[in-house]
Amino acid sequence: MHAQEPAMAKGERVPHTPARKLFKTPEPAFNKPPHQTVLDQRLSFCSKLCFAIGGAPNQVAGSATAFFLQIYLLDVAQINPFQASMVLFIGKAWGAMTDPVVGFFITKSKWTRIGRLMPWMVGCTPFVVVSYFYLWFVPPFTNGRFIWYLGFYCLYQTLITCFHVPYSALTMFLSADQKERDSATAYRMTLEVLGTLVGAAIQGQIVASAHTLKHCPHHNMSTGHLGNGSGAEIVKRIVHSQDFLSHAKEVYMIAAGVIGGVFLICTVVMFLGVKERDDPYISKTEKQIPFHKGFILVMRHSPYLSLTAAFLFISVAIQLVQSNFVLFCTYAVDLRDHFQNIVLTILVSAVVSIPLWQWFLERFGKKTAAFCGITWIMPFTVMLVFIPNLVVAYVVAVSSGLSVAASLLLPWSMLPDVVDDFRLANPHCKGFEAIFYSFYVFFTKFAAGISLGVSTLCLEFAGYDTGACRQPAQVAYTLKLLIGAAPVAFIVTGLLILLLYPISEDVRLRNKLCLEELRKQGSISSRTLEDLSNA
């Protein structure tokens, strides 16, 4: 047999050559040493790193929007809290609805020279950058700003979905080996948390000057210098002076431009360093199952339902803490001069702890790691609410980073196990990986959108004064509830649902062995496969 020809294209298919028909008995098909199969699926350090770098820009941009979009809409774009809540909710809900739509089109995509998923990520990246930049641009008109931000936020959510869904599904097409996929996922989560850190660092350090007390000089002014107007009115006029607004708009646009550049560079690195493999389990002659039937099968798969529901509540809790943290530090506990450093501490802790959680899940199992890691955040967020000083804030930041890392790593490490379990339960289903990933993101995004919209409405009902240097006591109390009590309630609910997740370590190892046998049977001729299917 002649030597295998070198790959001529970016995408790397598992070969299906006519020579396979020569193997009528299993002996010739498996005459390689047992370890050869594993070596064929082994990923190099460079491949894992480039794959991980590809996921970083989504987190860089996501971190900036999660921590700063709410306060930007309220204090820089100057739309009222109700409009801000509508932008956040409708944008998230729209993004959630686009996930299954994109997943549907991905399942219908054909293999190209660079793969089936890669064209989606490469093609949408320039448009993602443009939409992201205009999301942080303040238009010259006032009356239509709500429509401006709603439109660009929905557009950004649509485009980032076209990137994120295929990128998430790409995990299943890096290697057929569970250990290699878990390792690639750990690399990915480390770089994504690092991306979250970079996003918060870029955004926080650049725009911090737009949210400090330097623009609130009323503490140096006596009542006698305030004239006939009230102190609050004078302060508000000072804060919203043209010079301050011009400075705030400028720094937010600079941050958006830097993050857009990071997005482009990381996508290019991923494209050059990652090879997408075709599905190694199912023959090309296998009859394609319609999308709606595949969707019904996925939605009936109990491990997927329990995992998605559990992390839906957990992600809502993390999202509540993220989106309200800057407001909490600014108006509830008087840490506005330190919030950017506290955010960085959280994310540094998360980056450092990713390898710890990867070791922990390999040693004790993924389900155990989820319970141990995510419960860690609850007592510390409550502590910050009741003991709001700087030292406690940094202690809480370090401990919260551990839970943030676990909440990011575990669902993406467990989803491939769910897909493997589904493949064994439905051996003739092909190409539905995007359904698992897109609908997981759909449910979590939709729930996060509802929670963000409701939390911003709560600030409206509490009397939030857009752009004021001080807020009413009721606003501070509401922020404490949104940072403390609400996330704890959501996390407890999610962990209770996670108890129902049926894929233990024993089940996962059994599935691994069965899938290895299924992959070996890929050498059976197309006629034999058709006969087995008809039987």
Coordinates of C-alpha atoms in Angstrom, one line a residue:
M1 CA 0.0 0.0 0.0
H2 CA 1.4 3.4 -0.9
A3 CA 2.3 6.0 1.6
Q4 CA -0.5 8.4 2.7
E5 CA -0.4 11.6 0.7
P6 CA 0.2 14.8 2.6
A7 CA -2.8 16.9 3.4
M8 CA -3.4 19.5 0.6
A9 CA -6.1 21.5 2.3
K10 CA -6.7 23.1 5.7
G11 CA -9.4 20.7 6.8
E12 CA -8.3 17.2 7.6
R13 CA -10.7 14.5 6.8
V14 CA -10.7 11.0 8.2
P15 CA -10.0 9.0 5.0
H16 CA -12.8 6.9 3.4
T17 CA -10.9 5.3 0.5
P18 CA -12.0 2.4 -1.7
A19 CA -9.1 0.4 -0.3
R20 CA -11.2 -0.1 2.8
K21 CA -13.4 -2.4 0.9
L22 CA -10.6 -4.9 0.7
F23 CA -10.9 -5.6 4.4
K24 CA -13.5 -8.2 4.6
T25 CA -12.5 -9.5 8.0
P26 CA -11.6 -7.6 11.1
E27 CA -8.1 -8.9 11.4
P28 CA -6.5 -6.8 8.6
A29 CA -8.4 -3.7 9.7
F30 CA -7.0 -3.9 13.2
N31 CA -3.5 -5.1 12.5
K32 CA -1.9 -1.9 13.9
P33 CA -0.6 -1.8 17.4
P34 CA -3.4 -0.8 19.9
H35 CA -1.7 2.4 20.8
Q36 CA -1.6 3.6 17.2
T37 CA -5.2 4.7 17.2
V38 CA -4.5 6.9 20.2
L39 CA -1.5 8.4 18.6
D40 CA -3.5 9.3 15.5
Q41 CA -5.9 11.3 17.6
R42 CA -3.3 13.0 19.8
L43 CA -3.2 16.8 19.6
S44 CA 0.0 18.7 19.7
F45 CA 0.6 21.5 22.2
C46 CA 0.6 24.0 19.3
S47 CA -2.8 22.8 18.1
K48 CA -4.4 23.0 21.6
L49 CA -2.9 26.4 22.1
C50 CA -4.1 27.8 18.8
F51 CA -7.6 26.3 19.4
A52 CA -7.7 28.0 22.8
I53 CA -6.5 31.3 21.5
G54 CA -9.4 31.2 19.0
G55 CA -11.9 31.3 21.9
A56 CA -10.2 34.1 23.8
P57 CA -11.6 37.1 21.8
N58 CA -15.2 36.1 22.4
Q59 CA -14.4 36.3 26.1
V60 CA -12.4 39.5 25.8
A61 CA -15.5 41.2 24.3
G62 CA -17.9 39.4 26.5
S63 CA -16.1 40.4 29.6
A64 CA -16.1 44.1 28.6
T65 CA -19.8 44.0 27.9
A66 CA -20.7 42.0 31.0
F67 CA -18.9 44.3 33.4
F68 CA -19.3 47.7 31.7
L69 CA -22.2 47.8 29.2
Q70 CA -24.8 48.5 31.8
I71 CA -23.0 51.4 33.4
Y72 CA -22.0 52.7 30.0
L73 CA -25.6 52.8 28.8
L74 CA -26.7 54.6 32.0
D75 CA -23.9 57.1 32.6
V76 CA -22.2 57.7 29.2
A77 CA -24.9 57.0 26.6
Q78 CA -27.4 58.5 29.0
I79 CA -30.4 56.4 28.2
N80 CA -32.8 55.8 31.1
P81 CA -32.8 52.6 33.1
F82 CA -35.9 51.2 31.5
Q83 CA -34.4 51.6 28.0
A84 CA -31.1 50.1 29.2
S85 CA -33.0 47.1 30.6
M86 CA -34.7 46.7 27.2
V87 CA -31.4 46.8 25.3
L88 CA -29.9 44.2 27.6
F89 CA -32.9 41.9 27.7
I90 CA -33.9 42.1 24.0
G91 CA -30.3 41.9 22.9
K92 CA -29.7 38.8 25.0
A93 CA -33.0 37.2 24.0
W94 CA -32.2 37.9 20.3
G95 CA -28.8 36.4 20.7
A96 CA -30.4 33.3 22.3
M97 CA -32.8 32.9 19.5
T98 CA -30.1 33.1 16.9
D99 CA -28.2 30.2 18.5
P100 CA -30.5 27.4 17.3
V101 CA -30.9 29.1 13.9
V102 CA -27.2 29.2 13.4
G103 CA -27.0 25.6 14.7
F104 CA -29.5 24.6 12.0
F105 CA -27.5 26.1 9.2
I106 CA -24.3 24.6 10.5
T107 CA -25.8 21.1 10.4
K108 CA -26.7 21.8 6.7
S109 CA -23.2 23.1 5.9
K110 CA -21.0 21.2 3.5
W111 CA -17.4 20.3 4.0
T112 CA -15.0 22.8 2.4
R113 CA -11.2 22.9 1.8
I114 CA -10.9 24.5 5.3
G115 CA -13.5 22.4 7.0
R116 CA -17.2 22.7 7.8
L117 CA -17.1 25.0 10.9
M118 CA -14.0 27.1 10.1
P119 CA -15.6 29.2 7.3
W120 CA -18.3 30.4 9.8
M121 CA -15.7 31.7 12.2
V122 CA -13.4 33.3 9.7
G123 CA -16.2 34.8 7.6
C124 CA -18.0 36.5 10.5
T125 CA -15.0 37.9 12.4
P126 CA -14.6 41.3 10.5
F127 CA -18.4 42.0 10.9
V128 CA -18.2 41.1 14.6
V129 CA -15.4 43.7 15.1
V130 CA -17.4 46.5 13.3
S131 CA -20.6 45.8 15.2
Y132 CA -18.7 45.7 18.5
F133 CA -17.1 49.1 17.9
Y134 CA -20.4 50.8 17.1
L135 CA -21.9 49.3 20.2
W136 CA -19.6 51.6 22.2
F137 CA -20.0 54.7 20.0
V138 CA -22.3 57.5 21.1
P139 CA -24.2 58.8 18.1
P140 CA -24.7 62.6 17.7
F141 CA -28.4 62.4 18.1
T142 CA -30.3 61.9 21.4
N143 CA -33.8 60.8 20.6
G144 CA -32.8 57.6 18.6
R145 CA -30.1 56.3 20.9
F146 CA -32.2 53.5 22.3
I147 CA -32.8 52.2 18.8
W148 CA -29.1 52.6 17.9
Y149 CA -27.9 50.6 20.9
L150 CA -30.7 48.0 20.5
G151 CA -29.9 47.5 16.9
F152 CA -26.1 47.2 17.3
Y153 CA -26.4 45.0 20.3
C154 CA -28.8 42.6 18.5
L155 CA -26.4 42.7 15.4
Y156 CA -23.4 42.0 17.6
Q157 CA -25.2 39.1 19.4
T158 CA -26.1 37.6 16.0
L159 CA -22.6 37.8 14.6
I160 CA -20.9 36.6 17.8
T161 CA -23.3 33.6 17.7
C162 CA -22.1 32.8 14.2
F163 CA -18.6 32.6 15.7
H164 CA -19.2 31.0 19.0
V165 CA -21.5 28.1 18.1
P166 CA -19.2 26.6 15.5
Y167 CA -16.2 27.3 17.7
S168 CA -17.8 25.4 20.6
A169 CA -18.8 22.5 18.3
L170 CA -15.2 22.4 16.9
T171 CA -14.2 20.6 20.2
M172 CA -15.8 17.4 18.9
F173 CA -13.8 17.6 15.6
L174 CA -10.3 18.1 17.1
S175 CA -9.9 14.5 18.2
A176 CA -12.0 11.4 18.8
D177 CA -10.2 10.7 22.1
Q178 CA -12.0 11.9 25.2
K179 CA -8.8 12.7 27.1
E180 CA -7.4 14.8 24.2
R181 CA -10.7 16.7 24.0
D182 CA -10.7 17.3 27.8
S183 CA -7.1 18.5 27.6
A184 CA -8.1 20.9 24.7
T185 CA -11.0 22.1 26.7
A186 CA -8.8 22.9 29.6
Y187 CA -6.5 24.9 27.4
R188 CA -9.5 26.6 26.0
M189 CA -10.9 27.5 29.3
T190 CA -7.6 28.8 30.6
L191 CA -7.2 31.1 27.6
E192 CA -10.9 32.1 27.7
V193 CA -10.6 33.1 31.4
L194 CA -7.4 34.9 30.5
G195 CA -9.4 36.5 27.7
T196 CA -11.9 37.6 30.3
L197 CA -9.1 39.0 32.3
V198 CA -7.6 40.8 29.3
G199 CA -11.1 42.2 28.4
A200 CA -11.7 43.5 31.9
A201 CA -8.2 44.8 32.2
I202 CA -8.3 46.7 28.9
Q203 CA -11.8 48.0 29.4
G204 CA -11.4 48.7 33.2
Q205 CA -8.0 50.4 33.0
I206 CA -8.9 52.5 30.0
V207 CA -12.4 53.7 31.1
A208 CA -11.8 53.9 34.8
S209 CA -11.2 57.6 34.6
A210 CA -14.8 58.0 33.4
H211 CA -16.3 56.7 36.6
T212 CA -14.2 58.1 39.4
L213 CA -15.0 60.9 41.9
K214 CA -12.6 63.2 40.1
H215 CA -15.6 64.2 38.1
C216 CA -17.7 64.8 41.2
P217 CA -16.0 67.9 42.9
H218 CA -19.0 68.5 45.2
H219 CA -17.0 67.2 48.1
N220 CA -14.8 70.4 47.8
M221 CA -17.8 72.7 47.6
S222 CA -19.7 74.2 50.4
T223 CA -23.4 74.8 50.3
G224 CA -22.9 78.5 50.0
H225 CA -21.2 78.1 46.6
L226 CA -24.1 76.2 45.1
G227 CA -26.2 79.2 44.4
N228 CA -30.0 79.0 44.2
G229 CA -29.9 75.4 42.7
S230 CA -29.8 72.3 44.8
G231 CA -26.6 70.5 45.4
A232 CA -27.7 67.5 43.5
E233 CA -28.6 69.6 40.4
I234 CA -25.3 71.4 40.5
V235 CA -23.4 68.1 40.8
K236 CA -25.3 66.5 38.0
R237 CA -24.6 69.5 35.7
I238 CA -20.9 69.2 36.5
V239 CA -20.8 65.4 35.9
H240 CA -22.5 65.8 32.6
S241 CA -20.4 68.7 31.4
Q242 CA -19.4 68.6 27.8
D243 CA -15.7 68.0 28.7
F244 CA -16.5 65.0 30.8
L245 CA -18.8 63.4 28.3
S246 CA -16.3 63.9 25.5
H247 CA -13.6 62.2 27.6
A248 CA -15.9 59.3 28.5
K249 CA -16.9 58.7 24.9
E250 CA -13.3 58.8 23.8
V251 CA -12.0 56.3 26.3
Y252 CA -14.8 53.8 25.6
M253 CA -14.1 54.0 21.8
I254 CA -10.4 53.5 22.4
A255 CA -11.1 50.4 24.4
A256 CA -13.5 49.1 21.7
G257 CA -10.8 49.6 19.1
V258 CA -8.2 47.7 21.1
I259 CA -10.5 44.8 21.8
G260 CA -11.5 44.6 18.1
G261 CA -7.9 44.3 17.2
V262 CA -7.4 41.5 19.7
F263 CA -10.4 39.7 18.1
L264 CA -8.9 39.8 14.6
I265 CA -5.4 38.6 15.7
C266 CA -6.7 35.7 17.7
T267 CA -9.0 34.5 14.9
V268 CA -6.1 34.5 12.4
V269 CA -3.9 32.5 14.9
M270 CA -6.7 29.9 15.3
F271 CA -7.2 29.6 11.5
L272 CA -3.5 29.0 10.9
G273 CA -3.0 26.5 13.8
V274 CA -6.1 24.3 14.0
K275 CA -7.1 21.5 11.6
E276 CA -10.7 20.4 11.7
R277 CA -11.3 16.6 11.4
D278 CA -14.4 15.2 9.9
D279 CA -16.7 12.9 11.9
P280 CA -14.7 9.7 12.6
Y281 CA -17.6 7.6 13.8
I282 CA -20.2 7.5 11.0
S283 CA -19.7 6.5 7.4
K284 CA -20.5 9.1 4.6
T285 CA -23.0 6.6 3.3
E286 CA -25.1 6.9 6.4
K287 CA -28.5 8.4 5.7
Q288 CA -28.9 11.9 7.0
I289 CA -31.6 12.3 9.7
P290 CA -33.8 15.4 9.3
F291 CA -32.9 18.3 11.6
H292 CA -36.3 18.3 13.4
K293 CA -36.0 14.7 14.2
G294 CA -32.5 15.2 15.5
F295 CA -33.6 18.1 17.5
I296 CA -36.4 16.0 19.2
L297 CA -33.9 13.3 20.0
V298 CA -31.5 15.8 21.5
M299 CA -34.2 17.4 23.6
R300 CA -35.3 14.0 24.9
H301 CA -31.8 13.1 26.0
S302 CA -31.9 13.3 29.8
P303 CA -28.2 14.0 30.5
Y304 CA -28.4 17.0 28.2
L305 CA -31.5 18.4 29.9
S306 CA -30.2 18.1 33.4
L307 CA -26.8 19.5 32.5
T308 CA -28.3 22.5 30.6
A309 CA -30.9 23.3 33.3
A310 CA -28.3 23.1 36.1
F311 CA -25.8 25.4 34.4
L312 CA -28.6 27.7 33.2
F313 CA -29.2 28.7 36.8
I314 CA -25.5 28.8 37.7
S315 CA -24.7 31.0 34.7
V316 CA -27.5 33.4 35.6
A317 CA -26.0 33.8 39.0
I318 CA -22.5 34.5 37.6
Q319 CA -24.0 36.9 35.1
L320 CA -25.9 38.8 37.8
V321 CA -22.7 39.3 39.8
Q322 CA -20.7 40.4 36.7
S323 CA -23.2 42.9 35.3
N324 CA -23.9 44.6 38.7
F325 CA -20.5 44.4 40.2
V326 CA -19.2 47.8 39.0
L327 CA -22.5 49.5 40.0
F328 CA -22.2 47.7 43.4
C329 CA -18.7 49.0 44.0
T330 CA -19.6 52.5 42.8
Y331 CA -22.9 53.1 44.6
A332 CA -23.3 50.5 47.3
V333 CA -20.0 50.1 49.1
D334 CA -18.0 53.2 48.0
L335 CA -15.2 51.2 46.3
R336 CA -15.4 53.0 42.9
D337 CA -11.7 53.9 42.9
H338 CA -10.8 50.2 43.3
F339 CA -13.4 48.3 41.2
Q340 CA -11.1 47.8 38.2
N341 CA -8.4 46.2 40.4
I342 CA -10.9 44.1 42.2
V343 CA -12.3 42.8 38.9
L344 CA -8.7 42.0 37.8
T345 CA -8.1 40.1 41.0
I346 CA -11.2 38.0 40.4
L347 CA -10.0 37.1 36.9
V348 CA -6.4 36.5 37.8
S349 CA -7.6 34.1 40.5
A350 CA -9.8 32.4 37.9
V351 CA -6.9 32.0 35.4
V352 CA -4.6 30.5 38.0
S353 CA -7.2 28.1 39.2
I354 CA -8.2 26.6 35.9
P355 CA -5.3 24.0 36.0
L356 CA -6.3 23.3 39.6
W357 CA -9.9 22.4 38.5
Q358 CA -8.6 20.4 35.5
W359 CA -6.5 18.3 37.9
F360 CA -9.4 18.0 40.4
L361 CA -11.9 16.8 37.8
E362 CA -9.5 14.2 36.5
R363 CA -8.8 13.0 40.1
F364 CA -12.3 13.1 41.6
G365 CA -14.7 13.4 38.6
K366 CA -16.4 16.3 36.8
K367 CA -19.6 16.2 38.8
T368 CA -17.8 16.4 42.1
A369 CA -15.6 19.2 40.8
A370 CA -18.8 21.2 39.8
F371 CA -20.2 20.9 43.3
C372 CA -17.0 21.8 45.1
G373 CA -16.0 24.6 42.8
I374 CA -19.3 26.5 42.3
T375 CA -20.5 26.4 46.0
W376 CA -17.3 28.2 46.9
I377 CA -18.6 31.6 45.7
M378 CA -21.8 31.7 47.9
P379 CA -20.4 32.5 51.4
F380 CA -18.0 35.1 50.1
T381 CA -20.4 37.2 48.0
V382 CA -22.6 37.4 51.1
M383 CA -19.6 38.4 53.2
L384 CA -18.9 41.3 50.8
V385 CA -22.5 42.6 51.3
F386 CA -22.3 42.5 55.1
I387 CA -18.6 43.5 55.5
P388 CA -18.0 46.1 52.7
N389 CA -14.4 47.1 53.2
L390 CA -11.4 46.9 50.8
V391 CA -9.6 44.0 52.5
V392 CA -12.7 41.8 52.5
A393 CA -13.3 42.8 48.9
Y394 CA -10.0 41.4 47.8
V395 CA -10.5 38.2 49.8
V396 CA -13.8 37.8 48.2
A397 CA -12.3 38.5 44.7
V398 CA -9.7 35.7 45.1
S399 CA -12.3 33.2 46.3
S400 CA -14.9 34.2 43.7
G401 CA -12.3 33.6 41.0
L402 CA -12.2 30.0 42.0
S403 CA -15.9 29.6 41.4
V404 CA -15.8 31.6 38.2
A405 CA -13.2 29.2 36.8
A406 CA -15.2 26.2 37.8
S407 CA -18.4 27.6 36.2
L408 CA -16.6 28.2 33.0
L409 CA -14.6 25.0 32.7
L410 CA -17.1 22.4 33.9
P411 CA -20.1 22.8 31.4
W412 CA -17.8 22.8 28.4
S413 CA -15.9 19.8 29.7
M414 CA -19.1 17.9 30.4
L415 CA -20.9 18.7 27.1
P416 CA -18.7 16.4 25.0
D417 CA -19.4 13.6 27.4
V418 CA -23.2 14.2 26.8
V419 CA -22.6 14.2 23.0
D420 CA -20.7 10.9 23.3
D421 CA -23.5 9.4 25.4
F422 CA -26.0 10.5 22.8
R423 CA -24.0 9.0 20.0
L424 CA -24.1 5.6 21.7
A425 CA -27.8 5.9 22.3
N426 CA -28.4 7.0 18.7
P427 CA -25.6 5.4 16.6
H428 CA -27.1 6.4 13.2
C429 CA -27.4 10.2 14.0
K430 CA -24.7 12.3 12.4
G431 CA -23.8 16.0 12.4
F432 CA -26.0 17.2 15.4
E433 CA -23.2 18.4 17.6
A434 CA -24.1 22.0 16.8
I435 CA -27.6 21.4 18.2
F436 CA -26.1 20.5 21.6
Y437 CA -23.9 23.5 21.7
S438 CA -26.3 26.0 20.1
F439 CA -29.3 25.2 22.3
Y440 CA -27.1 25.1 25.5
V441 CA -26.0 28.6 24.7
F442 CA -29.6 29.5 23.7
F443 CA -31.1 28.6 27.1
T444 CA -28.3 30.2 29.1
K445 CA -28.4 33.4 27.1
F446 CA -32.1 33.7 27.3
A447 CA -32.2 33.2 31.0
A448 CA -29.3 35.6 31.4
G449 CA -31.1 38.2 29.3
I450 CA -34.2 37.9 31.5
S451 CA -32.2 38.2 34.7
L452 CA -30.3 41.3 33.4
G453 CA -33.4 43.0 32.2
V454 CA -35.2 42.3 35.5
S455 CA -32.2 43.5 37.5
T456 CA -32.0 46.8 35.6
L457 CA -35.7 47.3 36.0
C458 CA -35.2 46.7 39.8
L459 CA -32.8 49.7 39.7
E460 CA -35.4 51.7 37.9
F461 CA -38.0 51.0 40.5
A462 CA -35.5 51.7 43.3
G463 CA -35.1 55.2 41.9
Y464 CA -31.8 55.0 40.0
D465 CA -30.7 58.5 39.0
T466 CA -28.9 58.3 35.7
G467 CA -25.4 59.8 35.9
A468 CA -25.6 61.1 39.4
C469 CA -22.6 60.7 41.6
R470 CA -24.7 59.5 44.5
Q471 CA -27.7 57.2 44.4
P472 CA -30.6 56.8 46.8
A473 CA -30.2 54.3 49.7
Q474 CA -32.9 52.1 48.1
V475 CA -30.6 51.6 45.0
A476 CA -27.7 50.5 47.3
Y477 CA -30.0 48.0 49.0
T478 CA -31.2 46.7 45.6
L479 CA -27.6 46.2 44.4
K480 CA -26.8 44.3 47.6
L481 CA -29.7 41.9 46.8
L482 CA -28.5 41.5 43.2
I483 CA -25.0 40.7 44.3
G484 CA -25.7 38.6 47.4
A485 CA -29.1 36.9 47.8
A486 CA -30.2 36.4 44.2
P487 CA -27.0 34.7 43.0
V488 CA -27.0 32.3 46.0
A489 CA -30.6 31.3 45.3
F490 CA -29.8 30.6 41.6
I491 CA -26.7 28.6 42.4
V492 CA -28.5 26.4 45.0
T493 CA -31.2 25.7 42.5
G494 CA -28.7 24.8 39.8
L495 CA -26.8 22.4 42.1
L496 CA -29.9 20.7 43.1
I497 CA -30.7 20.0 39.4
L498 CA -27.2 18.9 38.8
L499 CA -27.8 16.0 41.3
L500 CA -29.9 14.5 38.5
Y501 CA -27.0 14.4 36.0
P502 CA -26.5 10.7 35.3
I503 CA -23.1 10.6 33.6
S504 CA -20.7 9.5 36.4
E505 CA -17.1 8.7 35.9
D506 CA -17.9 5.0 35.4
V507 CA -20.5 5.8 32.8
R508 CA -18.0 8.2 31.0
L509 CA -15.3 5.5 30.9
R510 CA -17.7 2.9 29.6
N511 CA -18.8 5.3 26.8
K512 CA -15.2 5.9 25.9
L513 CA -14.5 2.2 25.4
C514 CA -17.7 1.7 23.4
L515 CA -16.9 4.7 21.1
E516 CA -13.4 3.4 20.5
E517 CA -14.9 0.2 19.2
L518 CA -17.4 2.2 17.1
R519 CA -14.5 4.2 15.6
K520 CA -12.6 1.0 14.7
Q521 CA -15.7 -0.3 12.9
G522 CA -15.4 2.7 10.5
S523 CA -13.5 0.4 8.2
I524 CA -16.6 -1.7 7.3
S525 CA -17.7 -1.3 3.7
S526 CA -20.6 0.9 2.8
R527 CA -22.6 -2.1 1.6
T528 CA -22.3 -3.8 4.9
L529 CA -23.3 -0.6 6.7
E530 CA -26.4 -0.3 4.6
D531 CA -27.3 -3.9 5.3
L532 CA -26.9 -3.4 9.0
S533 CA -29.0 -0.2 8.9
N534 CA -31.8 -2.0 7.0
A535 CA -31.7 -4.9 9.4

